Amino acid sequence: MRKFVDDPKQFVPQMLKGIALANPGALRYVPEYNLIMRADAPSGGKVSIIQGSGSGHEPAHVMLVGKGMLDAACPGDVFSAPPVDYVYETTRLLRSERGVLHIVNNYTGDRLAFDMAREMAEADGIRVETLIVDDDVAVNNSTHTVGRRGVAGNFFVIKAVGAAAESGSGIEELVELGKRVNAATRTMGVALSSCTPPAKGKPLFEIGEDEMEVGIGIHGEPGRRRAARGTASEIVSTILDAVVGDLPFQRGDRAALMVNGLGGTPVSELYLLYGIAHQQLAGRGIGVARSYVGEYCTSLEMAGASITVARVDDELMRLLLAPAEIPYRVF
Amino acid sequence: MRKFVDDPKQFVPQMLKGIALANPGALRYVPEYNLIMRADAPSGGKVSIIQGSGSGHEPAHVMLVGKGMLDAACPGDVFSAPPVDYVYETTRLLRSERGVLHIVNNYTGDRLAFDMAREMAEADGIRVETLIVDDDVAVNNSTHTVGRRGVAGNFFVIKAVGAAAESGSGIEELVELGKRVNAATRTMGVALSSCTPPAKGKPLFEIGEDEMEVGIGIHGEPGRRRAARGTASEIVSTILDAVVGDLPFQRGDRAALMVNGLGGTPVSELYLLYGIAHQQLAGRGIGVARSYVGEYCTSLEMAGASITVARVDDELMRLLLAPAEIPYRVF
């Protein structure tokens, strides 16, 4: 196992501790509930925004906690939904007079945990709303999902809703905004390798040196098909056919274009893919208004990438460009 | 080969094109010289700062071009020094009345190219100064180097000198500053896997599933020794012994702490390492003033990480915290 790890059972807590130590003053780590929260949250004047899901997808979601994005994240173990009581306690800790918004990627385990936690929190008199993200066009229903999966497009929903919450939007407005962003966002990914959860110690699946899994899930779930690895240009074309075909565009539309690494693919290859995708989109009459190249939603050390296209208007662009302060930064 | 690539010979140009397309208005790509430069450079009022080295280390150096950091980067092919004429032409294009500063990582090929290009530029009447970065404590002399190698600590030199240049410092002042930052910065890395240059198509070296190369070079050069992979805590301790032992610290000193991924290691593991390093440094009486966790100087898709410790004072902190605008960003 080519990994930096002490006790595999402590992988997630040690990571969370590292995030907190790297951001003193800004973040608080509550070990009892695997919880990373803004040190200044909850603020009575603002809707609290929470996300939780399996770990192993970093920077999603624990490295997206901070001003202008999430108020807290309560991850489960690697590729496991957070326990119900963690979500419930996180919701209680982030209680705000203006309500608590749960942003949930569409996986059966996560939805169950958040639904139950919501009921428990509502019984305590906390106003809770739920926003589901399901941007992955690869498959409808999967081993982990009824309906589509939520993947890297999640970033755009968090960024937009987080910025709007910061500027004072109410919870109903945020739900409506988040639904609109999710509805305008489509993603598909391709895996070139498998990945190894630390506690398992073995790859989740086998894949040949010159194969690819088209439409891979972020927990290694099967996608649309196994195929011989094509050239970068062929792969981009395959992905954009699926993504752009699913979200009808008109010539002249503007989009945010994200090339997301799945963990083991270096940023050099991601920019190579970005350049190809940018040009192919132009060929389809779609202009890129904002680029995102890097790791946003990963599968441990999997080699691979996903492409997300989100249609933008002036309002969404303003929210995407709003400042934010999160652990996941360069400087 | 688990890579996104079209023609391996076009790997670097396609990457550079992607960087330029992702940053319209801000960056200019000059294909003749493999050159990425600020679209608003050169500015007569400011010293121009240039770096060039082999590709395959991204975000170093081409993704660090922008306001407050590099004015241009002219990379060579993967793990190859840039040709002399590329460096010369880049220096000419970035010509400024206040001079052109070359920041060179200490590798024999890079130094030769930059020395010759400097002579050619000086013959044209361009004022050029050179700053050498050699932060890697692993080995003194190597297959690629006389003296120490320059690795991830390079980021701190660029950030500090870039910020000072932006605020009007002269070239002599920048050289002096850069030497001071380099002298206060130490790095060592560990590899858990090899890496595969696209045009070679095969791993640079072999390494077992449970081995590590302690003190790895960023081109896969051997380090201090091959060993059984230890726990994350043991690895951090080994690195800090080398790094902190080399740069004498006094209890109460403050440092910038960087955990840098070598390309194939996910950010979750980097934060795990960060937490351990932060605590071990505290145990040595060194407080962390600023954290850096992510990819800064990579070796393609190599699994591994390096740790950099840089002693900071108020002046360096101010320069590290100064704003910058580069392609390598999250938002």
XYZ file of C-alpha atoms in Angstrom:
662
model
C 0.000 0.000 0.000
C 1.720 3.157 -1.226
C 0.247 5.422 1.432
C 1.200 7.630 4.344
C -0.730 6.147 7.228
C -0.300 5.315 10.909
C -3.252 3.235 12.133
C -5.699 2.945 9.201
C -8.612 3.326 11.649
C -7.244 6.740 12.595
C -6.859 7.905 9.003
C -9.855 10.255 8.996
C -9.370 11.659 12.525
C -5.685 12.316 11.822
C -6.560 14.102 8.592
C -9.157 16.231 10.393
C -6.680 17.096 13.092
C -4.224 18.187 10.423
C -6.833 20.447 8.842
C -7.577 22.051 12.197
C -3.892 22.511 13.067
C -3.262 24.119 9.691
C -6.061 26.629 10.311
C -5.844 27.780 13.903
C -8.371 30.434 14.771
C -10.429 29.776 11.660
C -11.608 26.203 12.222
C -12.614 24.036 15.129
C -12.330 20.244 15.200
C -14.807 18.335 17.366
C -13.446 14.767 17.504
C -16.593 13.261 19.086
C -18.537 13.851 15.863
C -15.769 13.868 13.205
C -16.717 17.483 12.805
C -14.863 20.424 11.277
C -16.642 23.747 11.751
C -15.957 27.443 11.365
C -14.689 28.732 14.683
C -17.066 31.705 14.380
C -20.163 29.602 13.613
C -23.028 29.503 14.182
C -23.857 33.072 13.464
C -27.432 33.980 14.332
C -27.565 36.260 11.340
C -26.879 33.618 8.725
C -28.235 30.287 7.539
C -25.801 27.525 8.539
C -24.689 25.250 5.708
C -23.596 21.691 6.425
C -22.342 18.859 4.313
C -21.305 15.361 5.229
C -20.478 12.311 3.174
C -17.853 9.625 3.099
C -14.223 10.644 3.431
C -11.720 9.977 0.664
C -13.070 12.718 -1.615
C -10.956 15.568 -0.267
C -10.992 18.515 -0.626
C -14.721 17.675 -0.574
C -16.071 18.351 1.936
C -13.978 19.005 5.020
C -11.524 21.286 3.229
C -14.373 23.452 1.949
C -15.374 24.688 5.399
C -14.882 28.406 5.846
C -16.275 31.836 5.226
C -18.302 31.905 2.032
C -18.678 28.133 1.749
C -19.624 25.460 4.301
C -20.117 26.236 7.981
C -19.357 22.649 8.941
C -18.672 19.207 7.520
C -19.125 15.902 9.304
C -17.546 13.198 7.165
C -17.943 9.505 7.715
C -15.103 7.041 7.415
C -13.546 6.505 3.979
C -16.369 5.955 1.463
C -18.927 5.532 4.298
C -21.853 7.795 5.085
C -21.579 9.738 8.350
C -23.456 8.192 11.285
C -26.890 9.707 11.954
C -25.919 11.018 15.372
C -22.904 12.865 13.927
C -25.165 14.649 11.463
C -27.716 15.365 14.175
C -25.115 16.743 16.608
C -23.540 18.815 13.846
C -26.945 20.261 13.015
C -27.485 21.097 16.693
C -24.082 22.722 17.051
C -24.691 24.843 13.946
C -28.262 25.744 14.961
C -29.195 29.181 13.666
C -32.374 31.223 13.933
C -32.334 31.454 10.164
C -32.163 27.673 9.757
C -29.701 24.939 8.841
C -29.237 23.843 5.241
C -28.087 20.281 4.560
C -26.347 19.855 1.216
C -26.383 16.136 0.435
C -24.787 14.347 -2.472
C -27.254 11.821 -3.780
C -26.127 8.507 -2.258
C -28.525 6.218 -0.456
C -26.484 6.047 2.748
C -25.965 9.790 2.980
C -29.620 10.549 2.312
C -30.777 8.131 4.995
C -28.396 9.630 7.557
C -29.380 13.195 6.731
C -33.121 12.439 6.584
C -33.082 10.846 10.020
C -30.894 13.574 11.489
C -33.213 16.196 10.042
C -36.228 14.601 11.704
C -34.394 14.507 15.021
C -33.296 18.145 14.683
C -36.779 19.266 13.689
C -38.134 17.574 16.802
C -35.794 19.926 18.699
C -37.355 22.876 16.933
C -34.529 23.478 14.458
C -35.519 24.585 10.993
C -33.770 22.306 8.464
C -33.903 22.240 4.678
C -32.213 19.773 2.335
C -30.562 20.302 -1.011
C -29.688 17.249 -3.108
C -26.790 17.311 -5.580
C -26.909 14.817 -8.456
C -24.747 16.141 -11.268
C -23.198 12.872 -12.545
C -24.713 11.951 -15.916
C -22.863 8.626 -16.167
C -25.573 6.336 -14.829
C -29.109 6.607 -13.542
C -29.241 4.430 -10.425
C -26.080 2.669 -9.297
C -24.747 0.346 -6.638
C -24.830 3.280 -4.195
C -27.693 5.356 -5.540
C -31.275 5.669 -6.558
C -31.095 8.276 -9.295
C -27.956 10.085 -10.277
C -24.840 10.427 -8.153
C -23.492 13.684 -6.777
C -19.872 14.330 -7.706
C -17.552 17.276 -8.448
C -20.344 19.662 -9.499
C -21.106 19.786 -5.804
C -18.412 22.481 -5.612
C -20.482 24.915 -7.664
C -23.558 24.372 -5.502
C -21.587 24.954 -2.304
C -19.790 27.989 -3.708
C -22.976 29.657 -4.940
C -25.120 28.869 -1.930
C -22.272 29.699 0.450
C -21.755 33.117 -1.104
C -25.484 33.859 -1.061
C -25.785 32.797 2.582
C -22.887 35.078 3.471
C -24.680 38.018 1.927
C -27.829 37.307 3.920
C -30.110 35.161 1.754
C -32.841 33.235 3.550
C -33.057 29.459 3.603
C -35.844 29.192 1.031
C -33.932 31.405 -1.342
C -30.827 29.247 -0.845
C -32.721 26.047 -1.590
C -34.121 27.562 -4.741
C -30.668 28.827 -5.796
C -28.992 25.507 -5.066
C -31.594 23.618 -7.100
C -31.030 25.968 -10.003
C -27.238 25.536 -9.887
C -27.547 21.764 -9.603
C -29.974 21.725 -12.531
C -27.484 23.667 -14.671
C -24.488 21.445 -13.790
C -23.374 18.154 -15.366
C -20.353 15.931 -14.768
C -18.814 12.694 -15.992
C -15.517 11.058 -15.036
C -13.086 8.485 -16.336
C -10.816 6.283 -14.203
C -7.407 5.030 -15.348
C -6.635 3.215 -12.095
C -8.331 1.842 -9.011
C -7.811 3.107 -5.464
C -7.134 1.552 -2.079
C -9.038 2.516 1.093
C -6.479 2.549 3.936
C -8.419 0.126 6.152
C -8.987 -2.309 3.280
C -5.392 -2.299 2.099
C -6.285 -3.583 -1.366
C -7.552 -1.925 -4.547
C -11.337 -1.667 -4.834
C -11.336 -3.121 -8.338
C -8.938 -4.235 -11.049
C -8.279 -2.286 -14.191
C -5.603 -2.870 -16.828
C -2.725 -0.520 -17.550
C -4.330 0.567 -20.833
C -7.974 0.422 -19.895
C -10.370 3.038 -18.634
C -13.688 2.968 -16.825
C -15.952 5.475 -18.535
C -18.379 7.115 -16.121
C -16.590 5.917 -12.973
C -18.230 6.590 -9.626
C -16.235 8.326 -6.903
C -16.332 5.203 -4.725
C -15.070 3.046 -7.566
C -18.600 2.099 -8.642
C -18.859 0.926 -12.239
C -19.741 3.507 -14.842
C -21.070 3.063 -18.339
C -18.450 0.740 -19.745
C -14.902 -0.541 -19.599
C -12.915 0.393 -22.688
C -9.414 0.633 -24.097
C -7.910 3.933 -23.004
C -8.236 6.454 -25.787
C -6.190 9.565 -26.419
C -6.834 12.565 -24.214
C -8.774 14.222 -27.041
C -10.963 11.162 -27.549
C -11.665 10.936 -23.829
C -12.661 14.604 -23.616
C -14.946 14.163 -26.598
C -16.619 11.140 -25.000
C -17.184 13.025 -21.766
C -18.464 16.198 -23.426
C -20.880 14.204 -25.567
C -22.405 12.855 -22.377
C -22.273 16.072 -20.379
C -23.258 18.639 -22.975
C -25.773 16.299 -24.538
C -27.546 15.990 -21.223
C -27.827 19.721 -20.573
C -29.154 21.336 -23.697
C -27.030 24.318 -24.662
C -27.625 26.991 -27.207
C -24.823 28.497 -29.218
C -23.612 31.533 -27.295
C -24.235 30.042 -23.853
C -21.570 30.639 -21.243
C -20.307 27.962 -18.891
C -18.009 27.319 -15.971
C -15.691 24.480 -16.993
C -14.107 22.277 -14.349
C -11.473 19.604 -14.947
C -11.254 17.710 -11.675
C -8.509 15.256 -10.800
C -9.579 12.073 -9.025
C -6.509 12.076 -6.774
C -3.626 10.386 -8.575
C -3.530 12.392 -11.791
C -1.109 15.327 -11.758
C -2.191 18.865 -12.491
C -0.109 18.878 -15.707
C -2.470 16.297 -17.223
C -5.491 18.197 -15.915
C -4.414 21.360 -17.748
C -3.790 19.312 -20.872
C -7.368 18.025 -20.601
C -8.610 21.525 -19.833
C -7.135 22.958 -23.011
C -8.748 20.249 -25.110
C -12.115 20.621 -23.375
C -12.066 24.406 -23.713
C -11.477 24.125 -27.450
C -14.024 21.356 -27.969
C -16.621 23.402 -26.083
C -15.854 26.388 -28.292
C -16.456 24.107 -31.257
C -19.883 23.358 -29.807
C -20.602 27.084 -29.496
C -20.138 27.265 -25.737
C -17.835 29.905 -24.274
C -15.981 29.369 -21.018
C -16.686 32.150 -18.518
C -14.583 30.692 -15.701
C -12.140 27.803 -15.417
C -11.494 25.375 -12.565
C -8.559 23.000 -12.888
C -7.362 20.884 -10.001
C -8.726 18.509 -7.397
C -12.241 19.218 -6.162
C -13.760 15.809 -5.531
C -11.406 12.840 -5.475
C -11.404 9.092 -4.935
C -8.327 8.697 -2.751
C -5.350 8.213 -5.092
C -7.323 7.109 -8.156
C -5.795 8.154 -11.490
C -8.527 9.770 -13.517
C -10.445 12.944 -14.109
C -13.946 14.276 -14.449
C -15.240 17.195 -16.441
C -18.043 19.402 -15.175
C -19.877 21.945 -17.277
C -22.188 24.393 -15.522
C -24.244 26.915 -17.425
C -23.744 30.330 -15.884
C -25.630 33.595 -15.893
C -24.578 36.908 -14.371
C -25.950 36.003 -10.956
C -24.084 32.689 -10.773
C -20.862 34.300 -12.002
C -21.101 36.895 -9.262
C -21.514 34.155 -6.651
C -18.668 32.062 -8.077
C -16.339 35.072 -7.972
C -17.281 36.109 -4.431
C -14.419 35.773 -1.939
C -14.169 32.709 0.288
C -11.706 31.520 2.901
C -11.171 27.780 3.188
C -8.307 25.475 4.205
C -7.855 24.329 0.620
C -5.759 27.175 -0.744
C -2.407 27.753 -2.359
C -1.052 30.734 -0.421
C 0.630 4.052 -18.963
C -2.188 5.426 -16.827
C -2.090 8.921 -18.303
C -4.157 11.397 -20.243
C -2.047 12.114 -23.279
C -2.403 12.627 -27.025
C 1.028 12.665 -28.665
C 3.632 12.381 -25.874
C 5.836 14.883 -27.724
C 3.037 17.433 -27.431
C 2.509 16.861 -23.716
C 4.179 20.098 -22.565
C 2.822 22.356 -25.337
C -0.703 21.036 -24.766
C -0.399 21.660 -21.038
C 0.834 25.210 -21.666
C -2.005 25.846 -24.064
C -4.434 24.670 -21.395
C -2.935 27.077 -18.868
C -3.264 29.956 -21.296
C -6.849 29.073 -22.269
C -7.807 28.847 -18.598
C -6.442 32.346 -17.981
C -7.470 34.540 -20.891
C -6.431 38.132 -20.464
C -4.010 37.333 -17.655
C -1.465 35.112 -19.415
C 0.129 34.877 -22.830
C 1.500 31.663 -24.312
C 4.353 31.982 -26.815
C 4.677 28.527 -28.405
C 8.009 29.265 -30.133
C 9.773 29.376 -26.765
C 7.544 27.191 -24.560
C 6.841 30.402 -22.755
C 4.050 31.447 -20.409
C 4.154 35.118 -19.437
C 1.976 37.699 -17.776
C -0.023 39.459 -20.454
C 0.833 42.806 -18.840
C 4.601 42.130 -18.671
C 7.159 43.502 -18.973
C 6.419 46.523 -16.897
C 9.128 49.145 -17.047
C 8.532 49.975 -13.414
C 9.294 46.535 -12.050
C 12.077 43.941 -12.085
C 10.996 40.983 -14.256
C 11.243 37.586 -12.586
C 11.752 34.463 -14.674
C 12.051 30.807 -13.894
C 12.544 27.832 -16.155
C 13.334 24.214 -15.479
C 12.160 20.837 -16.631
C 8.428 20.230 -16.895
C 6.720 17.556 -14.809
C 6.947 19.536 -11.560
C 3.697 21.460 -11.917
C 2.471 23.752 -10.465
C 6.187 24.690 -10.504
C 6.859 26.773 -12.458
C 4.437 27.563 -15.228
C 1.391 27.698 -12.963
C 3.117 30.240 -10.713
C 3.169 32.963 -13.338
C 1.079 35.969 -12.396
C 0.888 39.153 -10.423
C 2.980 38.910 -7.273
C 4.973 35.858 -8.397
C 6.747 35.027 -11.672
C 6.521 37.252 -14.731
C 7.322 34.340 -17.021
C 8.328 30.692 -17.051
C 10.000 28.853 -19.906
C 9.963 25.156 -19.088
C 11.866 22.512 -20.930
C 10.432 19.142 -21.834
C 9.578 16.743 -19.008
C 12.569 16.592 -16.641
C 14.792 18.403 -19.189
C 16.365 21.839 -18.811
C 14.979 24.510 -21.130
C 17.057 25.172 -24.243
C 19.415 28.157 -23.990
C 17.666 30.090 -26.733
C 14.295 29.741 -24.977
C 15.770 31.252 -21.833
C 17.482 33.965 -23.847
C 14.343 34.874 -25.795
C 12.281 34.864 -22.610
C 14.781 37.216 -20.997
C 14.565 39.505 -24.047
C 10.777 39.486 -24.061
C 10.686 40.316 -20.346
C 13.389 42.998 -20.629
C 12.868 45.747 -18.071
C 14.796 48.900 -17.262
C 14.995 47.649 -13.696
C 16.533 44.342 -14.735
C 15.593 40.688 -15.155
C 15.983 38.243 -12.281
C 16.547 34.560 -13.092
C 15.477 32.205 -10.314
C 17.192 28.887 -10.989
C 16.811 25.633 -9.117
C 20.236 24.147 -8.635
C 20.528 21.516 -11.368
C 23.500 21.361 -13.686
C 21.468 21.533 -16.886
C 19.366 24.449 -15.727
C 22.359 26.410 -14.516
C 24.198 25.936 -17.799
C 21.194 27.096 -19.816
C 20.590 30.135 -17.624
C 24.277 31.088 -17.443
C 24.645 31.055 -21.214
C 21.364 32.874 -21.750
C 22.435 35.490 -19.231
C 25.665 36.123 -21.099
C 23.766 36.489 -24.363
C 21.254 38.858 -22.784
C 23.956 40.921 -21.140
C 25.627 41.292 -24.526
C 22.336 42.903 -25.592
C 22.626 45.343 -22.712
C 20.051 43.669 -20.468
C 20.770 43.710 -16.755
C 20.410 40.158 -15.426
C 20.914 38.748 -11.958
C 20.673 35.109 -10.869
C 19.271 33.575 -7.730
C 19.998 29.910 -7.005
C 17.600 27.779 -4.964
C 19.047 24.706 -3.229
C 16.773 23.807 -0.318
C 16.946 19.984 -0.513
C 19.001 18.622 2.385
C 18.808 15.005 1.198
C 22.102 14.821 -0.665
C 25.037 17.049 -1.435
C 25.829 16.487 -5.117
C 23.641 14.070 -7.074
C 23.222 12.601 -10.516
C 21.793 15.955 -11.656
C 23.581 18.406 -9.386
C 26.772 19.833 -8.016
C 25.733 20.856 -4.526
C 22.209 20.596 -3.218
C 19.085 20.332 -5.333
C 16.340 22.921 -5.509
C 12.887 21.535 -4.740
C 9.598 22.668 -3.141
C 11.155 25.433 -1.020
C 11.448 27.250 -4.320
C 7.840 28.346 -3.731
C 8.826 30.490 -0.749
C 11.634 32.180 -2.670
C 9.315 32.995 -5.578
C 6.529 34.181 -3.288
C 8.765 36.468 -1.263
C 10.752 37.888 -4.141
C 7.617 38.201 -6.274
C 5.824 40.210 -3.605
C 8.827 42.454 -3.039
C 9.241 43.072 -6.765
C 5.570 44.009 -7.000
C 6.043 46.628 -4.304
C 8.987 48.165 -6.126
C 12.161 46.575 -4.745
C 15.271 46.852 -6.881
C 17.108 43.870 -8.330
C 19.954 43.915 -5.785
C 17.499 44.003 -2.944
C 15.601 41.071 -4.504
C 18.757 38.988 -4.841
C 19.640 39.654 -1.230
C 16.101 38.813 -0.090
C 15.975 35.641 -2.165
C 19.304 34.446 -0.762
C 18.049 35.034 2.749
C 14.817 33.093 2.141
C 16.706 30.238 0.495
C 19.151 30.154 3.406
C 16.278 29.864 5.886
C 14.484 27.087 3.967
C 15.061 23.320 4.092
C 13.258 20.413 2.440
C 13.394 16.636 2.206
C 11.081 14.229 0.428
C 10.119 10.573 0.438
C 8.845 8.576 -2.553
C 6.448 5.647 -2.282
C 6.250 5.036 -6.025
C 8.088 5.811 -9.245
C 6.759 7.950 -12.090
C 6.514 7.648 -15.854
C 7.524 10.436 -18.244
C 4.973 10.417 -21.094
C 7.568 10.102 -23.865
C 9.393 7.285 -22.076
C 6.264 5.293 -21.306
C 7.937 3.324 -18.513
C 8.645 4.049 -14.842
C 11.944 5.808 -14.144
C 12.894 3.300 -11.464
C 11.456 0.333 -9.595
C 10.294 0.456 -6.019
C 8.400 -2.167 -4.051
C 4.854 -1.764 -2.746
C 6.098 -1.405 0.828
C 9.361 0.402 0.241
C 10.264 4.067 0.261
C 13.102 6.137 -1.140
C 14.197 8.532 1.586
C 15.435 11.822 0.189
C 14.070 11.242 -3.328
C 14.949 13.762 -6.026
C 12.160 15.320 -8.052
C 13.426 13.625 -11.215
C 13.484 10.252 -9.522
C 17.152 10.616 -8.568
C 18.219 8.422 -5.662
C 18.133 9.953 -2.217
C 19.815 8.836 0.970
C 18.612 5.262 1.162
C 15.974 2.733 0.227
C 14.056 1.483 3.249
C 10.936 -0.362 4.320
C 8.052 2.114 4.401
C 7.506 3.252 7.964
C 4.375 4.676 9.528
C 3.451 8.240 8.680
C 4.718 9.389 12.079
C 8.053 7.638 11.595
C 8.458 9.150 8.145
C 7.728 12.666 9.413
C 10.232 12.180 12.197
C 12.916 11.035 9.752
C 12.304 14.042 7.522
C 12.223 16.567 10.352
C 15.447 15.175 11.807
C 17.126 15.931 8.501
C 15.427 19.255 7.831
C 15.413 20.819 11.272
C 18.845 19.413 12.089
C 20.257 21.163 9.057
C 18.827 24.591 9.872
C 19.605 25.342 13.484
C 16.475 26.479 15.294
C 16.079 27.984 18.705
C 13.083 27.253 20.881
C 10.536 29.938 20.139
C 11.420 30.259 16.453
C 8.540 30.554 14.019
C 8.347 28.701 10.736
C 6.307 28.264 7.596
C 5.548 24.555 7.271
C 4.848 23.046 3.869
C 3.709 19.503 3.175
C 4.052 19.074 -0.574
C 2.573 16.203 -2.539
C 4.753 14.726 -5.273
C 1.805 14.218 -7.639
C 0.118 10.908 -6.855
C -0.549 11.319 -3.142
C -3.996 12.679 -2.296
C -4.513 15.783 -0.186
C -6.087 13.687 2.595
C -2.715 12.029 3.249
C -0.940 15.389 3.014
C -3.119 16.822 5.792
C -2.512 13.713 7.864
C 1.235 14.300 7.443
C 0.758 18.000 8.151
C -0.907 17.345 11.506
C 1.905 15.040 12.566
C 4.612 17.459 11.400
C 2.945 20.412 13.126
C 2.876 18.529 16.419
C 6.406 17.180 16.081
C 7.681 20.680 15.353
C 5.890 21.978 18.438
C 7.676 19.242 20.384
C 10.947 20.672 19.062
C 9.939 24.137 20.231
C 9.109 25.497 16.777
C 5.768 27.208 16.207
C 4.044 27.191 12.840
C 3.241 30.706 11.638
C 1.746 29.663 8.300
C 0.786 26.326 6.741
C 1.012 25.131 3.151
C -0.566 21.792 2.300
C -0.974 20.612 -1.273
C 1.042 20.235 -4.445
C 3.784 22.814 -4.995
C 6.577 20.901 -6.727
C 5.751 17.468 -8.100
C 7.328 14.606 -10.007
C 4.549 13.773 -12.441
C 2.298 11.187 -10.724
C 4.824 10.014 -8.145
C 3.293 8.953 -4.814
C 5.223 10.694 -2.082
C 5.616 13.915 -0.190
C 8.206 16.393 0.940
C 8.279 18.601 3.992
C 9.707 22.093 3.900
C 10.441 24.186 6.957
C 11.278 27.850 6.458
C 12.204 30.094 9.350
C 10.127 33.257 9.155
C 10.391 36.751 10.558
C 7.872 39.567 10.290
C 9.189 40.701 6.932
C 8.948 37.246 5.354
C 5.464 36.701 6.798
C 4.301 39.959 5.269
C 5.639 38.875 1.872
C 4.127 35.385 2.160
C 0.729 36.884 2.978
C 0.801 39.463 0.182
C -1.835 38.886 -2.494
C -0.929 37.104 -5.718
C -2.846 36.032 -8.806
C -1.731 32.846 -10.519
C -3.398 30.104 -12.560
C -2.991 27.616 -9.732
C -5.981 28.546 -7.603
C -9.083 26.956 -6.177
C -11.770 29.530 -6.973
